[in-house]
Amino acid sequence: SYGPGFFTGGQQKGHSVRTMEDWGAKFDLTWQVNHTHSLKWGAQYIQHQLDNQWHEIRNEFDGETNQDDYEPEIFGDTTVYADVYLVEPIDASAYIQDKMEFDEMVINFGIRYDYFDPNTFYPSDRRNPANQLLFYVPPDGMWNEGEEWTDLGNGLWDSTEVWDDLDSNGTWDEGEEWTDLGNGEWDSTEVWIDELELDMDMMSTYPQAPVIEQVSPRFGLAYQLSDVAVLHFSYGHFFQLPPLYALYQNHSFLIPPSDYGTTIGNSRLKPEKTVTYEIGLWQALTRNVGLEVTLFYKDIYNLLSTKIISTYNQIEYGLFSNKDYGNVRGLEVKFDYGSQSFNANMNYTLQYTRGNADSPQQSFDRAGGSMDPVNRFIPMSWDQRHTLNATVGYHSGNFHMSATGYYDSGTPYTFSPLGESTLSRINLYPNNDYKPAKYRADLTARYSLQLANMAGVNIFLTIYNLFDRLNEEWVNSQTGRAYTDIEENSEVLLHRSNFNDYEDVYQNPSMYSTPRMIKFGIKLTF
């Protein structure tokens, strides 16, 4: 924000209207062939319709001497101040699965087919996507220059030598403008545009975007080692379509005149592909106690990212692509206990999540900020090392009560040192530190009464965040904690405000989670 730490007025100049309609059909069919085989198959078809209308309001008098004049102006989709498109992509899938049940083993085998048609076009030359630059092939024998010429991209050719007009006695200097005087002298721009042909090797055409298809196998196995132990294993490929904005953003492909001014959608994006492996063992320790341990690993290919494209006139912009990769590995432990009136269960997960980019535009933003690229795996923003959930419940007659506790270790954030620190002269990697851990507890209780005439009353109480724990959802990038900052005397002395203190600049209430919340209710049924 500006000035004293808050917006005190003004207008947001961007305006969006985005409408999404889906028309679909789906069916599933299950056939118990015999005692061993159970077949299931199905299909789904969805016709999307996305209508995007984004405009940026401009001042009609922008750039003129008198800046006090203001008249709002809205440009069409032929400018960088609008992004208007209507697309109708098609999403379809089909699958078949066989569940085979034997005396000591259950096998699930299936295969899934996914189909996606972006139903749009793309520019064939990403260095000139909207044909804003014009390139011409010079004619043979018309001009005598004596030196090699450079294509300026606007229909003219640059040469340091004097241009000789072979059709007249005059000579034309490159830097001068000429008009048709009727005596054989011509404006150089007219002559070149009239006489030259476009160089199609440096111009874009707009073919139809290809259809995206993928076949994904799935396999699962559960083997009964004994009456109280089961070994299970699974392997599968999973397909996730890229978000639609990454396919269609900046649908006119226009490039602003400055570097890193836009990111263009890519209708040729591949889907994100996840390959999962999982193996686990369930063991009954006693009659009422069970323990399950599972190891898992995931490879994530074709993660959404942004690569940098340089146009023929050396303007750099972003293009959504699939160059990033990530993986997840970990361990999950489940414990459960149950008796007639008391039950308890616990779930613990140890997980490591790594990748070469935390967000689709990470590499693009770093390049725009003149920062080094990330050339190694870094923790992803959802890399949570430890997760522990535990629930205990008690029920007796008409009374039921349960309590659940949650513990989550901290997730990564990017530490940004002060300018005075020697670390500030180093381009640190993103997600280089971890936020504090979070924990909370919830309580639920319910009591039921049966009244006359078949009427019933349920009285319930729910308390979220029972101990009123203030968990830090996000933190100050210089201190790693919420509601803290490193105050510099110069900044404090420059603070001027009639309605807030300097501390309000960095003490944002949304840094903390929701405090204790109590819900009490009575439900009458009859």
Coordinates of C-alpha atoms in Angstrom, one line a residue:
S1 CA 0.0 0.0 0.0
Y2 CA 1.0 3.6 -0.2
G3 CA 1.8 6.4 2.2
P4 CA 0.9 5.7 5.8
G5 CA 0.3 2.0 5.3
F6 CA -3.3 1.9 4.0
F7 CA -5.2 2.7 0.8
T8 CA -7.0 6.0 1.5
G9 CA -8.8 6.3 -1.8
G10 CA -8.4 5.9 -5.5
Q11 CA -9.7 3.5 -8.1
Q12 CA -8.8 0.1 -9.5
K13 CA -8.4 0.5 -13.2
G14 CA -8.7 -3.2 -14.1
H15 CA -12.2 -4.6 -14.6
S16 CA -13.0 -8.3 -15.4
V17 CA -16.2 -10.2 -16.2
R18 CA -15.5 -13.9 -16.5
T19 CA -18.3 -16.4 -17.2
M20 CA -17.8 -20.2 -17.3
E21 CA -20.6 -22.6 -18.4
D22 CA -20.2 -26.4 -18.5
W23 CA -22.6 -28.8 -20.3
G24 CA -21.8 -32.4 -19.7
A25 CA -22.9 -36.0 -19.7
K26 CA -21.6 -38.9 -17.6
F27 CA -22.4 -42.6 -17.1
D28 CA -20.9 -45.5 -15.1
L29 CA -21.8 -49.1 -15.3
T30 CA -20.8 -52.0 -13.0
W31 CA -21.2 -55.7 -13.9
Q32 CA -20.5 -58.5 -11.5
V33 CA -19.3 -61.0 -14.1
N34 CA -18.8 -63.9 -11.6
H35 CA -17.6 -64.6 -8.1
T36 CA -14.1 -63.4 -9.0
H37 CA -14.4 -60.5 -11.5
S38 CA -16.3 -57.2 -11.2
L39 CA -16.1 -55.0 -14.2
K40 CA -16.7 -51.2 -14.1
W41 CA -16.5 -48.8 -17.0
G42 CA -17.7 -45.3 -17.8
A43 CA -17.3 -42.2 -19.8
Q44 CA -17.7 -38.4 -19.4
Y45 CA -18.0 -35.5 -21.8
I46 CA -17.9 -31.8 -20.9
Q47 CA -18.3 -28.9 -23.2
H48 CA -16.9 -25.8 -21.6
Q49 CA -17.7 -22.3 -22.6
L50 CA -15.4 -19.6 -21.2
D51 CA -16.3 -15.9 -21.9
N52 CA -13.5 -13.6 -20.6
Q53 CA -13.8 -9.8 -20.7
W54 CA -10.9 -7.9 -19.2
H55 CA -10.3 -4.2 -19.8
E56 CA -8.1 -1.6 -18.2
I57 CA -9.6 1.9 -18.1
R58 CA -7.2 4.5 -19.6
N59 CA -7.3 8.3 -19.5
E60 CA -8.1 9.8 -22.9
F61 CA -5.7 12.7 -22.1
D62 CA -2.9 10.5 -20.9
G63 CA 0.5 11.9 -22.0
E64 CA -0.8 15.3 -22.7
T65 CA 0.5 18.5 -21.0
N66 CA -2.6 19.1 -18.9
Q67 CA -2.8 16.1 -16.5
D68 CA -5.9 17.6 -14.7
D69 CA -8.1 16.5 -17.6
Y70 CA -9.6 13.1 -17.2
E71 CA -11.9 11.1 -19.5
P72 CA -12.2 7.3 -19.1
E73 CA -11.5 5.4 -22.3
I74 CA -11.8 1.6 -22.9
F75 CA -9.9 0.1 -25.7
G76 CA -10.7 -3.0 -27.7
D77 CA -8.9 -6.3 -27.9
T78 CA -6.4 -5.0 -30.4
T79 CA -4.5 -3.3 -27.6
V80 CA -2.6 -4.5 -24.6
Y81 CA -5.2 -2.9 -22.4
A82 CA -7.8 -5.6 -23.0
D83 CA -8.1 -9.4 -23.1
V84 CA -11.4 -10.5 -24.6
Y85 CA -12.1 -14.0 -25.9
L86 CA -14.8 -16.6 -26.1
V87 CA -13.5 -20.2 -26.2
E88 CA -15.3 -23.6 -26.1
P89 CA -12.8 -26.4 -25.2
I90 CA -13.9 -30.0 -25.0
D91 CA -13.0 -32.3 -22.2
A92 CA -13.7 -36.1 -22.4
S93 CA -12.6 -39.2 -20.7
A94 CA -13.3 -43.0 -20.5
Y95 CA -12.1 -45.8 -18.2
I96 CA -12.5 -49.5 -17.6
Q97 CA -11.5 -51.4 -14.4
D98 CA -11.5 -55.0 -13.3
K99 CA -11.6 -55.9 -9.7
M100 CA -10.4 -59.5 -9.1
E101 CA -11.1 -61.0 -5.8
F102 CA -9.4 -64.3 -4.7
D103 CA -9.2 -66.1 -1.4
E104 CA -6.1 -64.2 -0.1
M105 CA -5.7 -61.4 -2.6
V106 CA -7.6 -58.6 -4.3
I107 CA -6.3 -57.0 -7.5
N108 CA -7.5 -53.9 -9.1
F109 CA -6.4 -53.1 -12.7
G110 CA -7.7 -50.3 -14.8
I111 CA -6.9 -48.0 -17.6
R112 CA -8.2 -44.4 -18.3
Y113 CA -8.2 -42.4 -21.5
D114 CA -8.3 -38.6 -21.3
Y115 CA -9.0 -36.2 -24.3
F116 CA -8.9 -32.4 -24.3
D117 CA -9.4 -30.2 -27.3
P118 CA -8.4 -26.5 -26.6
N119 CA -10.5 -25.6 -29.7
T120 CA -8.4 -22.5 -30.5
F121 CA -5.3 -21.5 -32.5
Y122 CA -1.7 -20.5 -31.7
P123 CA 1.0 -18.4 -33.4
S124 CA 3.5 -20.4 -35.4
D125 CA 6.4 -17.9 -34.6
R126 CA 6.6 -17.0 -30.9
R127 CA 9.2 -14.3 -31.8
N128 CA 6.5 -12.4 -33.7
P129 CA 3.3 -13.8 -32.3
A130 CA 0.8 -11.0 -33.3
N131 CA 2.7 -9.9 -36.4
Q132 CA 3.4 -6.6 -34.9
L133 CA 6.7 -6.7 -36.7
L134 CA 6.8 -6.7 -40.5
F135 CA 9.7 -8.2 -42.4
Y136 CA 10.2 -7.9 -46.1
V137 CA 12.3 -9.7 -48.7
P138 CA 14.3 -7.1 -50.7
P139 CA 13.8 -7.1 -54.5
D140 CA 16.7 -7.9 -56.7
G141 CA 18.4 -5.1 -58.7
M142 CA 16.4 -2.2 -57.5
W143 CA 18.9 -0.5 -55.1
N144 CA 22.6 -0.3 -55.1
E145 CA 23.9 0.0 -51.6
G146 CA 27.4 -1.5 -51.6
E147 CA 27.1 -2.6 -48.0
E148 CA 25.2 -5.3 -46.1
W149 CA 21.8 -4.0 -44.9
T150 CA 20.0 -4.8 -41.7
D151 CA 16.3 -5.5 -41.5
L152 CA 14.7 -3.0 -39.1
G153 CA 11.4 -5.0 -39.0
N154 CA 9.2 -2.1 -40.2
G155 CA 9.6 -2.4 -44.0
L156 CA 12.9 -0.5 -44.2
W157 CA 16.5 -1.7 -44.5
D158 CA 19.3 0.0 -42.7
S159 CA 22.6 0.9 -44.4
T160 CA 25.3 3.3 -43.4
E161 CA 25.9 4.1 -47.1
V162 CA 24.1 6.6 -49.3
W163 CA 21.2 5.0 -51.2
D164 CA 21.5 5.4 -55.0
D165 CA 18.2 5.8 -56.9
L166 CA 18.9 4.0 -60.1
D167 CA 15.8 5.6 -61.7
S168 CA 16.9 9.3 -61.2
N169 CA 20.0 11.4 -60.8
G170 CA 19.4 12.2 -57.1
T171 CA 20.7 10.4 -54.1
W172 CA 18.7 9.8 -50.9
D173 CA 20.1 9.9 -47.4
E174 CA 18.8 7.2 -45.0
G175 CA 17.9 9.6 -42.3
E176 CA 15.7 11.9 -44.5
E177 CA 12.0 11.6 -45.4
W178 CA 11.0 12.1 -49.0
T179 CA 7.6 12.6 -50.6
D180 CA 6.5 12.1 -54.2
L181 CA 7.4 15.5 -55.9
G182 CA 6.4 14.2 -59.3
N183 CA 9.9 14.4 -60.7
G184 CA 11.2 10.9 -59.9
E185 CA 11.9 11.4 -56.2
W186 CA 10.0 9.2 -53.8
D187 CA 9.6 8.7 -50.1
S188 CA 11.8 5.8 -49.2
T189 CA 9.1 4.2 -47.0
E190 CA 6.6 4.2 -49.9
V191 CA 9.1 2.7 -52.3
W192 CA 10.0 -0.2 -50.0
I193 CA 6.5 -1.1 -48.8
D194 CA 5.2 -1.0 -52.3
E195 CA 8.0 -3.0 -53.8
L196 CA 8.8 -5.6 -51.1
E197 CA 7.1 -8.9 -50.2
L198 CA 6.6 -10.2 -46.7
D199 CA 9.2 -12.7 -45.4
M200 CA 6.8 -15.4 -44.2
D201 CA 9.7 -17.2 -42.4
M202 CA 9.6 -14.4 -39.8
M203 CA 5.8 -14.0 -39.7
S204 CA 3.2 -16.0 -37.7
T205 CA 0.4 -18.0 -39.1
Y206 CA -2.3 -19.4 -36.9
P207 CA -2.9 -23.2 -37.1
Q208 CA -5.4 -25.0 -34.9
A209 CA -4.0 -26.2 -31.5
P210 CA -3.5 -29.9 -31.3
V211 CA -5.7 -32.2 -29.2
I212 CA -4.2 -33.4 -25.9
E213 CA -4.5 -37.1 -25.2
Q214 CA -3.2 -39.4 -22.5
V215 CA -3.6 -43.0 -21.5
S216 CA -3.2 -43.7 -17.7
P217 CA -2.8 -47.2 -16.3
R218 CA -3.8 -47.9 -12.7
F219 CA -2.9 -51.0 -10.6
G220 CA -3.6 -52.0 -7.0
L221 CA -2.9 -55.1 -5.0
A222 CA -4.0 -56.1 -1.5
Y223 CA -2.6 -59.4 -0.1
Q224 CA -3.7 -61.0 3.1
L225 CA -0.7 -62.2 5.0
S226 CA -2.7 -63.6 7.9
D227 CA -6.0 -63.0 9.6
V228 CA -4.6 -59.9 11.2
A229 CA -2.2 -58.5 8.5
V230 CA -2.7 -57.1 5.0
L231 CA 0.0 -55.9 2.6
H232 CA -1.1 -53.5 -0.1
F233 CA 0.6 -51.9 -3.1
S234 CA -0.5 -49.4 -5.7
Y235 CA 0.8 -47.8 -8.9
G236 CA -0.9 -45.3 -11.1
H237 CA -0.7 -42.5 -13.6
F238 CA -2.8 -39.4 -13.0
F239 CA -3.7 -36.6 -15.5
Q240 CA -4.4 -33.0 -14.6
L241 CA -5.3 -30.4 -17.1
P242 CA -3.6 -27.0 -16.9
P243 CA -5.8 -24.2 -15.7
L244 CA -7.7 -22.5 -18.5
Y245 CA -6.0 -19.1 -17.9
A246 CA -2.7 -20.7 -18.8
L247 CA -4.1 -21.8 -22.2
Y248 CA -5.9 -18.6 -23.3
Q249 CA -4.4 -15.6 -21.4
N250 CA -3.6 -12.6 -23.7
H251 CA -5.5 -14.3 -26.5
S252 CA -4.5 -11.6 -29.0
F253 CA -0.8 -12.3 -28.4
L254 CA 0.1 -8.6 -28.3
I255 CA 3.5 -7.8 -26.8
P256 CA 3.9 -4.4 -24.9
P257 CA 6.9 -2.3 -25.8
S258 CA 8.8 -3.0 -22.6
D259 CA 10.5 -6.2 -21.3
Y260 CA 8.5 -8.6 -19.0
G261 CA 5.3 -6.7 -19.7
T262 CA 3.0 -9.7 -20.3
T263 CA 2.7 -13.5 -20.1
I264 CA 0.9 -15.3 -22.9
G265 CA -1.2 -18.4 -22.7
N266 CA -0.1 -21.5 -24.5
S267 CA -2.8 -23.7 -26.0
R268 CA -0.2 -26.4 -26.7
L269 CA 0.5 -27.0 -23.0
K270 CA 0.8 -30.6 -21.9
P271 CA -1.2 -31.9 -18.9
E272 CA 0.4 -32.3 -15.6
K273 CA 1.3 -35.9 -15.1
T274 CA 1.8 -37.6 -11.7
V275 CA 3.1 -41.1 -11.3
T276 CA 2.5 -42.5 -7.9
Y277 CA 3.9 -45.5 -6.0
E278 CA 2.7 -46.7 -2.7
I279 CA 3.3 -49.7 -0.5
G280 CA 1.9 -50.3 3.0
L281 CA 1.2 -52.9 5.7
W282 CA -1.8 -53.0 8.1
Q283 CA -1.5 -55.0 11.2
A284 CA -3.9 -55.8 14.0
L285 CA -1.9 -55.4 17.2
T286 CA -4.7 -56.6 19.6
R287 CA -8.4 -57.1 19.2
N288 CA -9.2 -53.4 19.3
V289 CA -6.0 -51.9 18.1
G290 CA -4.8 -51.5 14.5
L291 CA -1.6 -50.0 13.0
E292 CA -0.9 -49.2 9.4
V293 CA 2.4 -48.0 7.9
T294 CA 2.6 -46.7 4.3
L295 CA 5.5 -45.5 2.2
F296 CA 4.7 -43.3 -0.8
Y297 CA 6.5 -41.6 -3.7
K298 CA 5.3 -39.3 -6.5
D299 CA 6.9 -38.0 -9.6
I300 CA 5.2 -34.8 -11.0
Y301 CA 6.1 -34.1 -14.6
N302 CA 5.1 -31.1 -16.9
L303 CA 4.5 -28.8 -14.0
L304 CA 3.2 -25.4 -15.2
S305 CA 6.0 -22.9 -15.6
T306 CA 6.9 -19.8 -17.6
K307 CA 9.7 -19.6 -20.1
I308 CA 11.1 -16.3 -21.5
I309 CA 10.8 -15.6 -25.2
S310 CA 12.7 -12.8 -27.0
T311 CA 11.0 -11.2 -30.0
Y312 CA 12.9 -10.2 -33.1
N313 CA 13.2 -6.7 -31.8
Q314 CA 14.6 -8.0 -28.5
I315 CA 11.5 -7.5 -26.3
E316 CA 11.2 -10.3 -23.7
Y317 CA 7.9 -11.7 -22.5
G318 CA 6.6 -14.8 -20.8
L319 CA 5.0 -17.9 -22.3
F320 CA 3.4 -20.6 -20.1
S321 CA 5.2 -23.9 -20.6
N322 CA 5.8 -27.4 -19.0
K323 CA 9.5 -27.3 -18.1
D324 CA 9.2 -27.8 -14.3
Y325 CA 9.4 -31.0 -12.3
G326 CA 8.7 -32.0 -8.7
N327 CA 8.6 -35.0 -6.5
V328 CA 7.0 -36.0 -3.2
R329 CA 8.2 -38.8 -0.8
G330 CA 7.1 -39.7 2.6
L331 CA 5.8 -42.0 5.3
E332 CA 2.3 -42.2 6.8
V333 CA 1.4 -44.0 10.1
K334 CA -2.2 -44.6 11.2
F335 CA -3.2 -45.9 14.6
D336 CA -6.8 -46.7 15.6
Y337 CA -8.5 -48.0 18.8
G338 CA -12.1 -48.8 19.3
S339 CA -14.3 -50.1 22.1
Q340 CA -17.9 -50.0 23.0
S341 CA -18.0 -46.4 24.2
F342 CA -14.5 -45.1 23.5
N343 CA -12.6 -44.7 20.3
A344 CA -9.3 -43.0 19.3
N345 CA -7.3 -42.7 16.1
M346 CA -4.1 -40.9 15.1
N347 CA -2.5 -40.1 11.8
Y348 CA 1.1 -39.0 11.3
T349 CA 2.7 -38.0 8.0
L350 CA 6.4 -37.3 7.3
Q351 CA 6.7 -35.7 3.9
Y352 CA 9.4 -34.1 1.6
T353 CA 8.3 -32.0 -1.4
R354 CA 10.9 -30.7 -3.8
G355 CA 10.8 -29.1 -7.2
N356 CA 12.7 -26.6 -9.4
A357 CA 10.0 -23.9 -9.2
D358 CA 7.5 -23.0 -6.5
S359 CA 5.0 -21.2 -8.8
P360 CA 4.4 -21.0 -12.6
Q361 CA 5.9 -17.5 -12.9
Q362 CA 8.9 -17.9 -10.6
S363 CA 11.6 -18.1 -13.3
F364 CA 9.9 -15.2 -15.2
D365 CA 9.7 -13.0 -12.2
R366 CA 13.3 -13.6 -11.2
A367 CA 14.5 -12.8 -14.6
G368 CA 12.5 -9.6 -14.6
G369 CA 14.1 -8.7 -11.3
S370 CA 17.6 -9.4 -12.6
M371 CA 18.0 -12.4 -10.2
D372 CA 19.8 -15.6 -10.8
P373 CA 17.8 -18.5 -12.1
V374 CA 17.1 -21.4 -9.7
N375 CA 19.3 -24.3 -10.8
R376 CA 18.6 -26.8 -8.1
F377 CA 15.6 -28.4 -6.3
I378 CA 13.9 -26.2 -3.6
P379 CA 11.2 -26.9 -1.1
M380 CA 7.7 -26.3 -2.5
S381 CA 5.4 -23.9 -0.7
W382 CA 3.3 -26.9 0.6
D383 CA 6.4 -28.7 1.9
Q384 CA 5.2 -29.6 5.4
R385 CA 7.6 -31.9 7.1
H386 CA 5.4 -33.2 10.0
T387 CA 1.6 -33.5 10.2
L388 CA -0.1 -35.1 13.2
N389 CA -3.8 -35.4 13.8
A390 CA -5.4 -37.2 16.7
T391 CA -9.1 -37.7 17.6
V392 CA -10.7 -39.2 20.7
G393 CA -14.4 -39.8 21.1
Y394 CA -16.8 -40.9 23.8
H395 CA -20.4 -41.9 23.5
S396 CA -22.8 -43.2 26.0
G397 CA -26.6 -43.4 25.4
N398 CA -27.7 -40.0 24.1
F399 CA -24.5 -38.2 24.7
H400 CA -21.6 -38.0 22.2
M401 CA -18.4 -36.0 22.5
S402 CA -15.2 -35.9 20.4
A403 CA -12.0 -33.8 20.4
T404 CA -9.5 -33.5 17.6
G405 CA -6.0 -32.0 17.9
Y406 CA -3.9 -30.9 14.9
Y407 CA -0.2 -30.2 14.7
D408 CA 1.4 -28.9 11.5
S409 CA 5.1 -28.1 11.2
G410 CA 5.9 -24.8 9.4
T411 CA 5.8 -24.4 5.6
P412 CA 8.4 -22.5 3.6
Y413 CA 8.7 -18.8 3.1
T414 CA 11.3 -16.6 1.4
F415 CA 13.6 -14.8 3.9
S416 CA 14.6 -11.3 2.6
P417 CA 17.4 -9.7 4.6
L418 CA 17.8 -6.0 5.3
G419 CA 19.7 -3.9 2.8
E420 CA 22.5 -3.4 5.3
S421 CA 23.0 -7.1 5.6
T422 CA 25.7 -8.8 3.5
L423 CA 23.2 -11.4 2.6
S424 CA 21.2 -8.7 0.7
R425 CA 23.9 -8.7 -2.0
I426 CA 23.2 -12.4 -2.7
N427 CA 20.2 -13.6 -4.8
L428 CA 18.9 -16.1 -2.3
Y429 CA 16.8 -19.0 -3.4
P430 CA 13.0 -18.9 -2.8
N431 CA 11.6 -20.8 0.2
N432 CA 14.9 -20.7 2.0
D433 CA 13.4 -20.8 5.5
Y434 CA 10.3 -22.2 7.4
K435 CA 7.5 -20.5 9.3
P436 CA 6.7 -21.5 12.9
A437 CA 4.6 -24.6 13.6
K438 CA 0.9 -24.5 14.1
Y439 CA -1.4 -26.4 16.4
R440 CA -5.0 -26.3 17.5
A441 CA -7.8 -28.4 19.0
D442 CA -11.6 -28.6 18.2
L443 CA -14.3 -29.9 20.5
T444 CA -17.8 -31.2 19.5
A445 CA -20.5 -32.4 21.9
R446 CA -24.1 -33.5 21.2
Y447 CA -27.0 -34.6 23.4
S448 CA -30.2 -36.0 22.1
L449 CA -33.6 -36.1 23.8
Q450 CA -36.8 -37.9 22.7
L451 CA -40.0 -36.0 23.5
A452 CA -43.6 -37.0 23.3
N453 CA -45.4 -37.4 20.0
M454 CA -42.3 -38.7 18.2
A455 CA -40.5 -35.3 18.5
G456 CA -36.8 -35.1 19.2
V457 CA -34.4 -32.4 20.4
N458 CA -30.7 -32.3 19.6
I459 CA -28.5 -29.9 21.6
F460 CA -25.0 -29.5 20.1
L461 CA -21.9 -27.5 21.0
T462 CA -18.9 -27.0 18.7
I463 CA -15.8 -25.1 19.7
Y464 CA -13.2 -24.4 17.1
N465 CA -9.6 -23.5 18.2
L466 CA -10.5 -24.6 21.8
F467 CA -7.4 -23.0 23.4
D468 CA -7.6 -19.8 21.3
R469 CA -4.2 -20.4 19.7
L470 CA -3.0 -17.7 17.4
N471 CA -1.2 -19.5 14.6
E472 CA 1.0 -17.6 12.2
E473 CA -0.4 -18.0 8.7
W474 CA 2.1 -15.8 7.1
V475 CA 5.1 -13.9 8.4
N476 CA 7.3 -10.9 7.9
S477 CA 10.0 -11.8 5.3
Q478 CA 12.7 -10.1 7.3
T479 CA 12.0 -11.6 10.7
G480 CA 10.2 -14.8 10.0
R481 CA 7.4 -14.0 12.6
A482 CA 4.1 -12.3 12.4
Y483 CA 3.5 -8.8 13.9
T484 CA 7.2 -8.1 13.9
D485 CA 9.6 -5.9 11.9
I486 CA 13.0 -4.4 12.0
E487 CA 12.3 -0.7 12.5
E488 CA 14.8 1.7 11.0
N489 CA 14.9 5.2 12.5
S490 CA 14.6 6.8 9.1
E491 CA 11.4 5.0 8.3
V492 CA 9.8 5.8 11.7
L493 CA 10.7 9.5 11.5
L494 CA 9.2 9.7 8.0
H495 CA 5.9 8.2 9.0
R496 CA 3.1 10.7 8.8
S497 CA -0.5 9.8 9.6
N498 CA -3.5 11.1 11.5
F499 CA -5.2 7.8 12.0
N500 CA -2.5 5.1 12.6
D501 CA 0.8 4.4 14.1
Y502 CA 3.9 3.1 12.4
E503 CA 3.4 -0.4 13.9
D504 CA 0.1 -0.7 12.0
V505 CA 2.2 -0.9 8.8
Y506 CA 3.5 -4.3 9.6
Q507 CA 0.9 -5.6 12.1
N508 CA -1.7 -7.1 9.8
P509 CA -4.4 -9.1 11.6
S510 CA -4.7 -11.5 8.7
M511 CA -1.2 -12.8 9.7
Y512 CA -2.9 -14.9 12.3
S513 CA -5.4 -17.7 12.1
T514 CA -9.0 -17.4 13.2
P515 CA -9.3 -17.1 17.0
R516 CA -11.6 -19.3 19.2
M517 CA -15.1 -19.7 17.7
I518 CA -18.1 -21.2 19.6
K519 CA -21.3 -22.5 18.0
F520 CA -24.2 -23.6 20.1
G521 CA -27.5 -24.8 18.7
I522 CA -30.8 -26.6 19.3
K523 CA -32.4 -28.8 16.6
L524 CA -36.0 -29.9 16.8
T525 CA -37.2 -32.8 14.7
F526 CA -40.8 -34.1 14.4

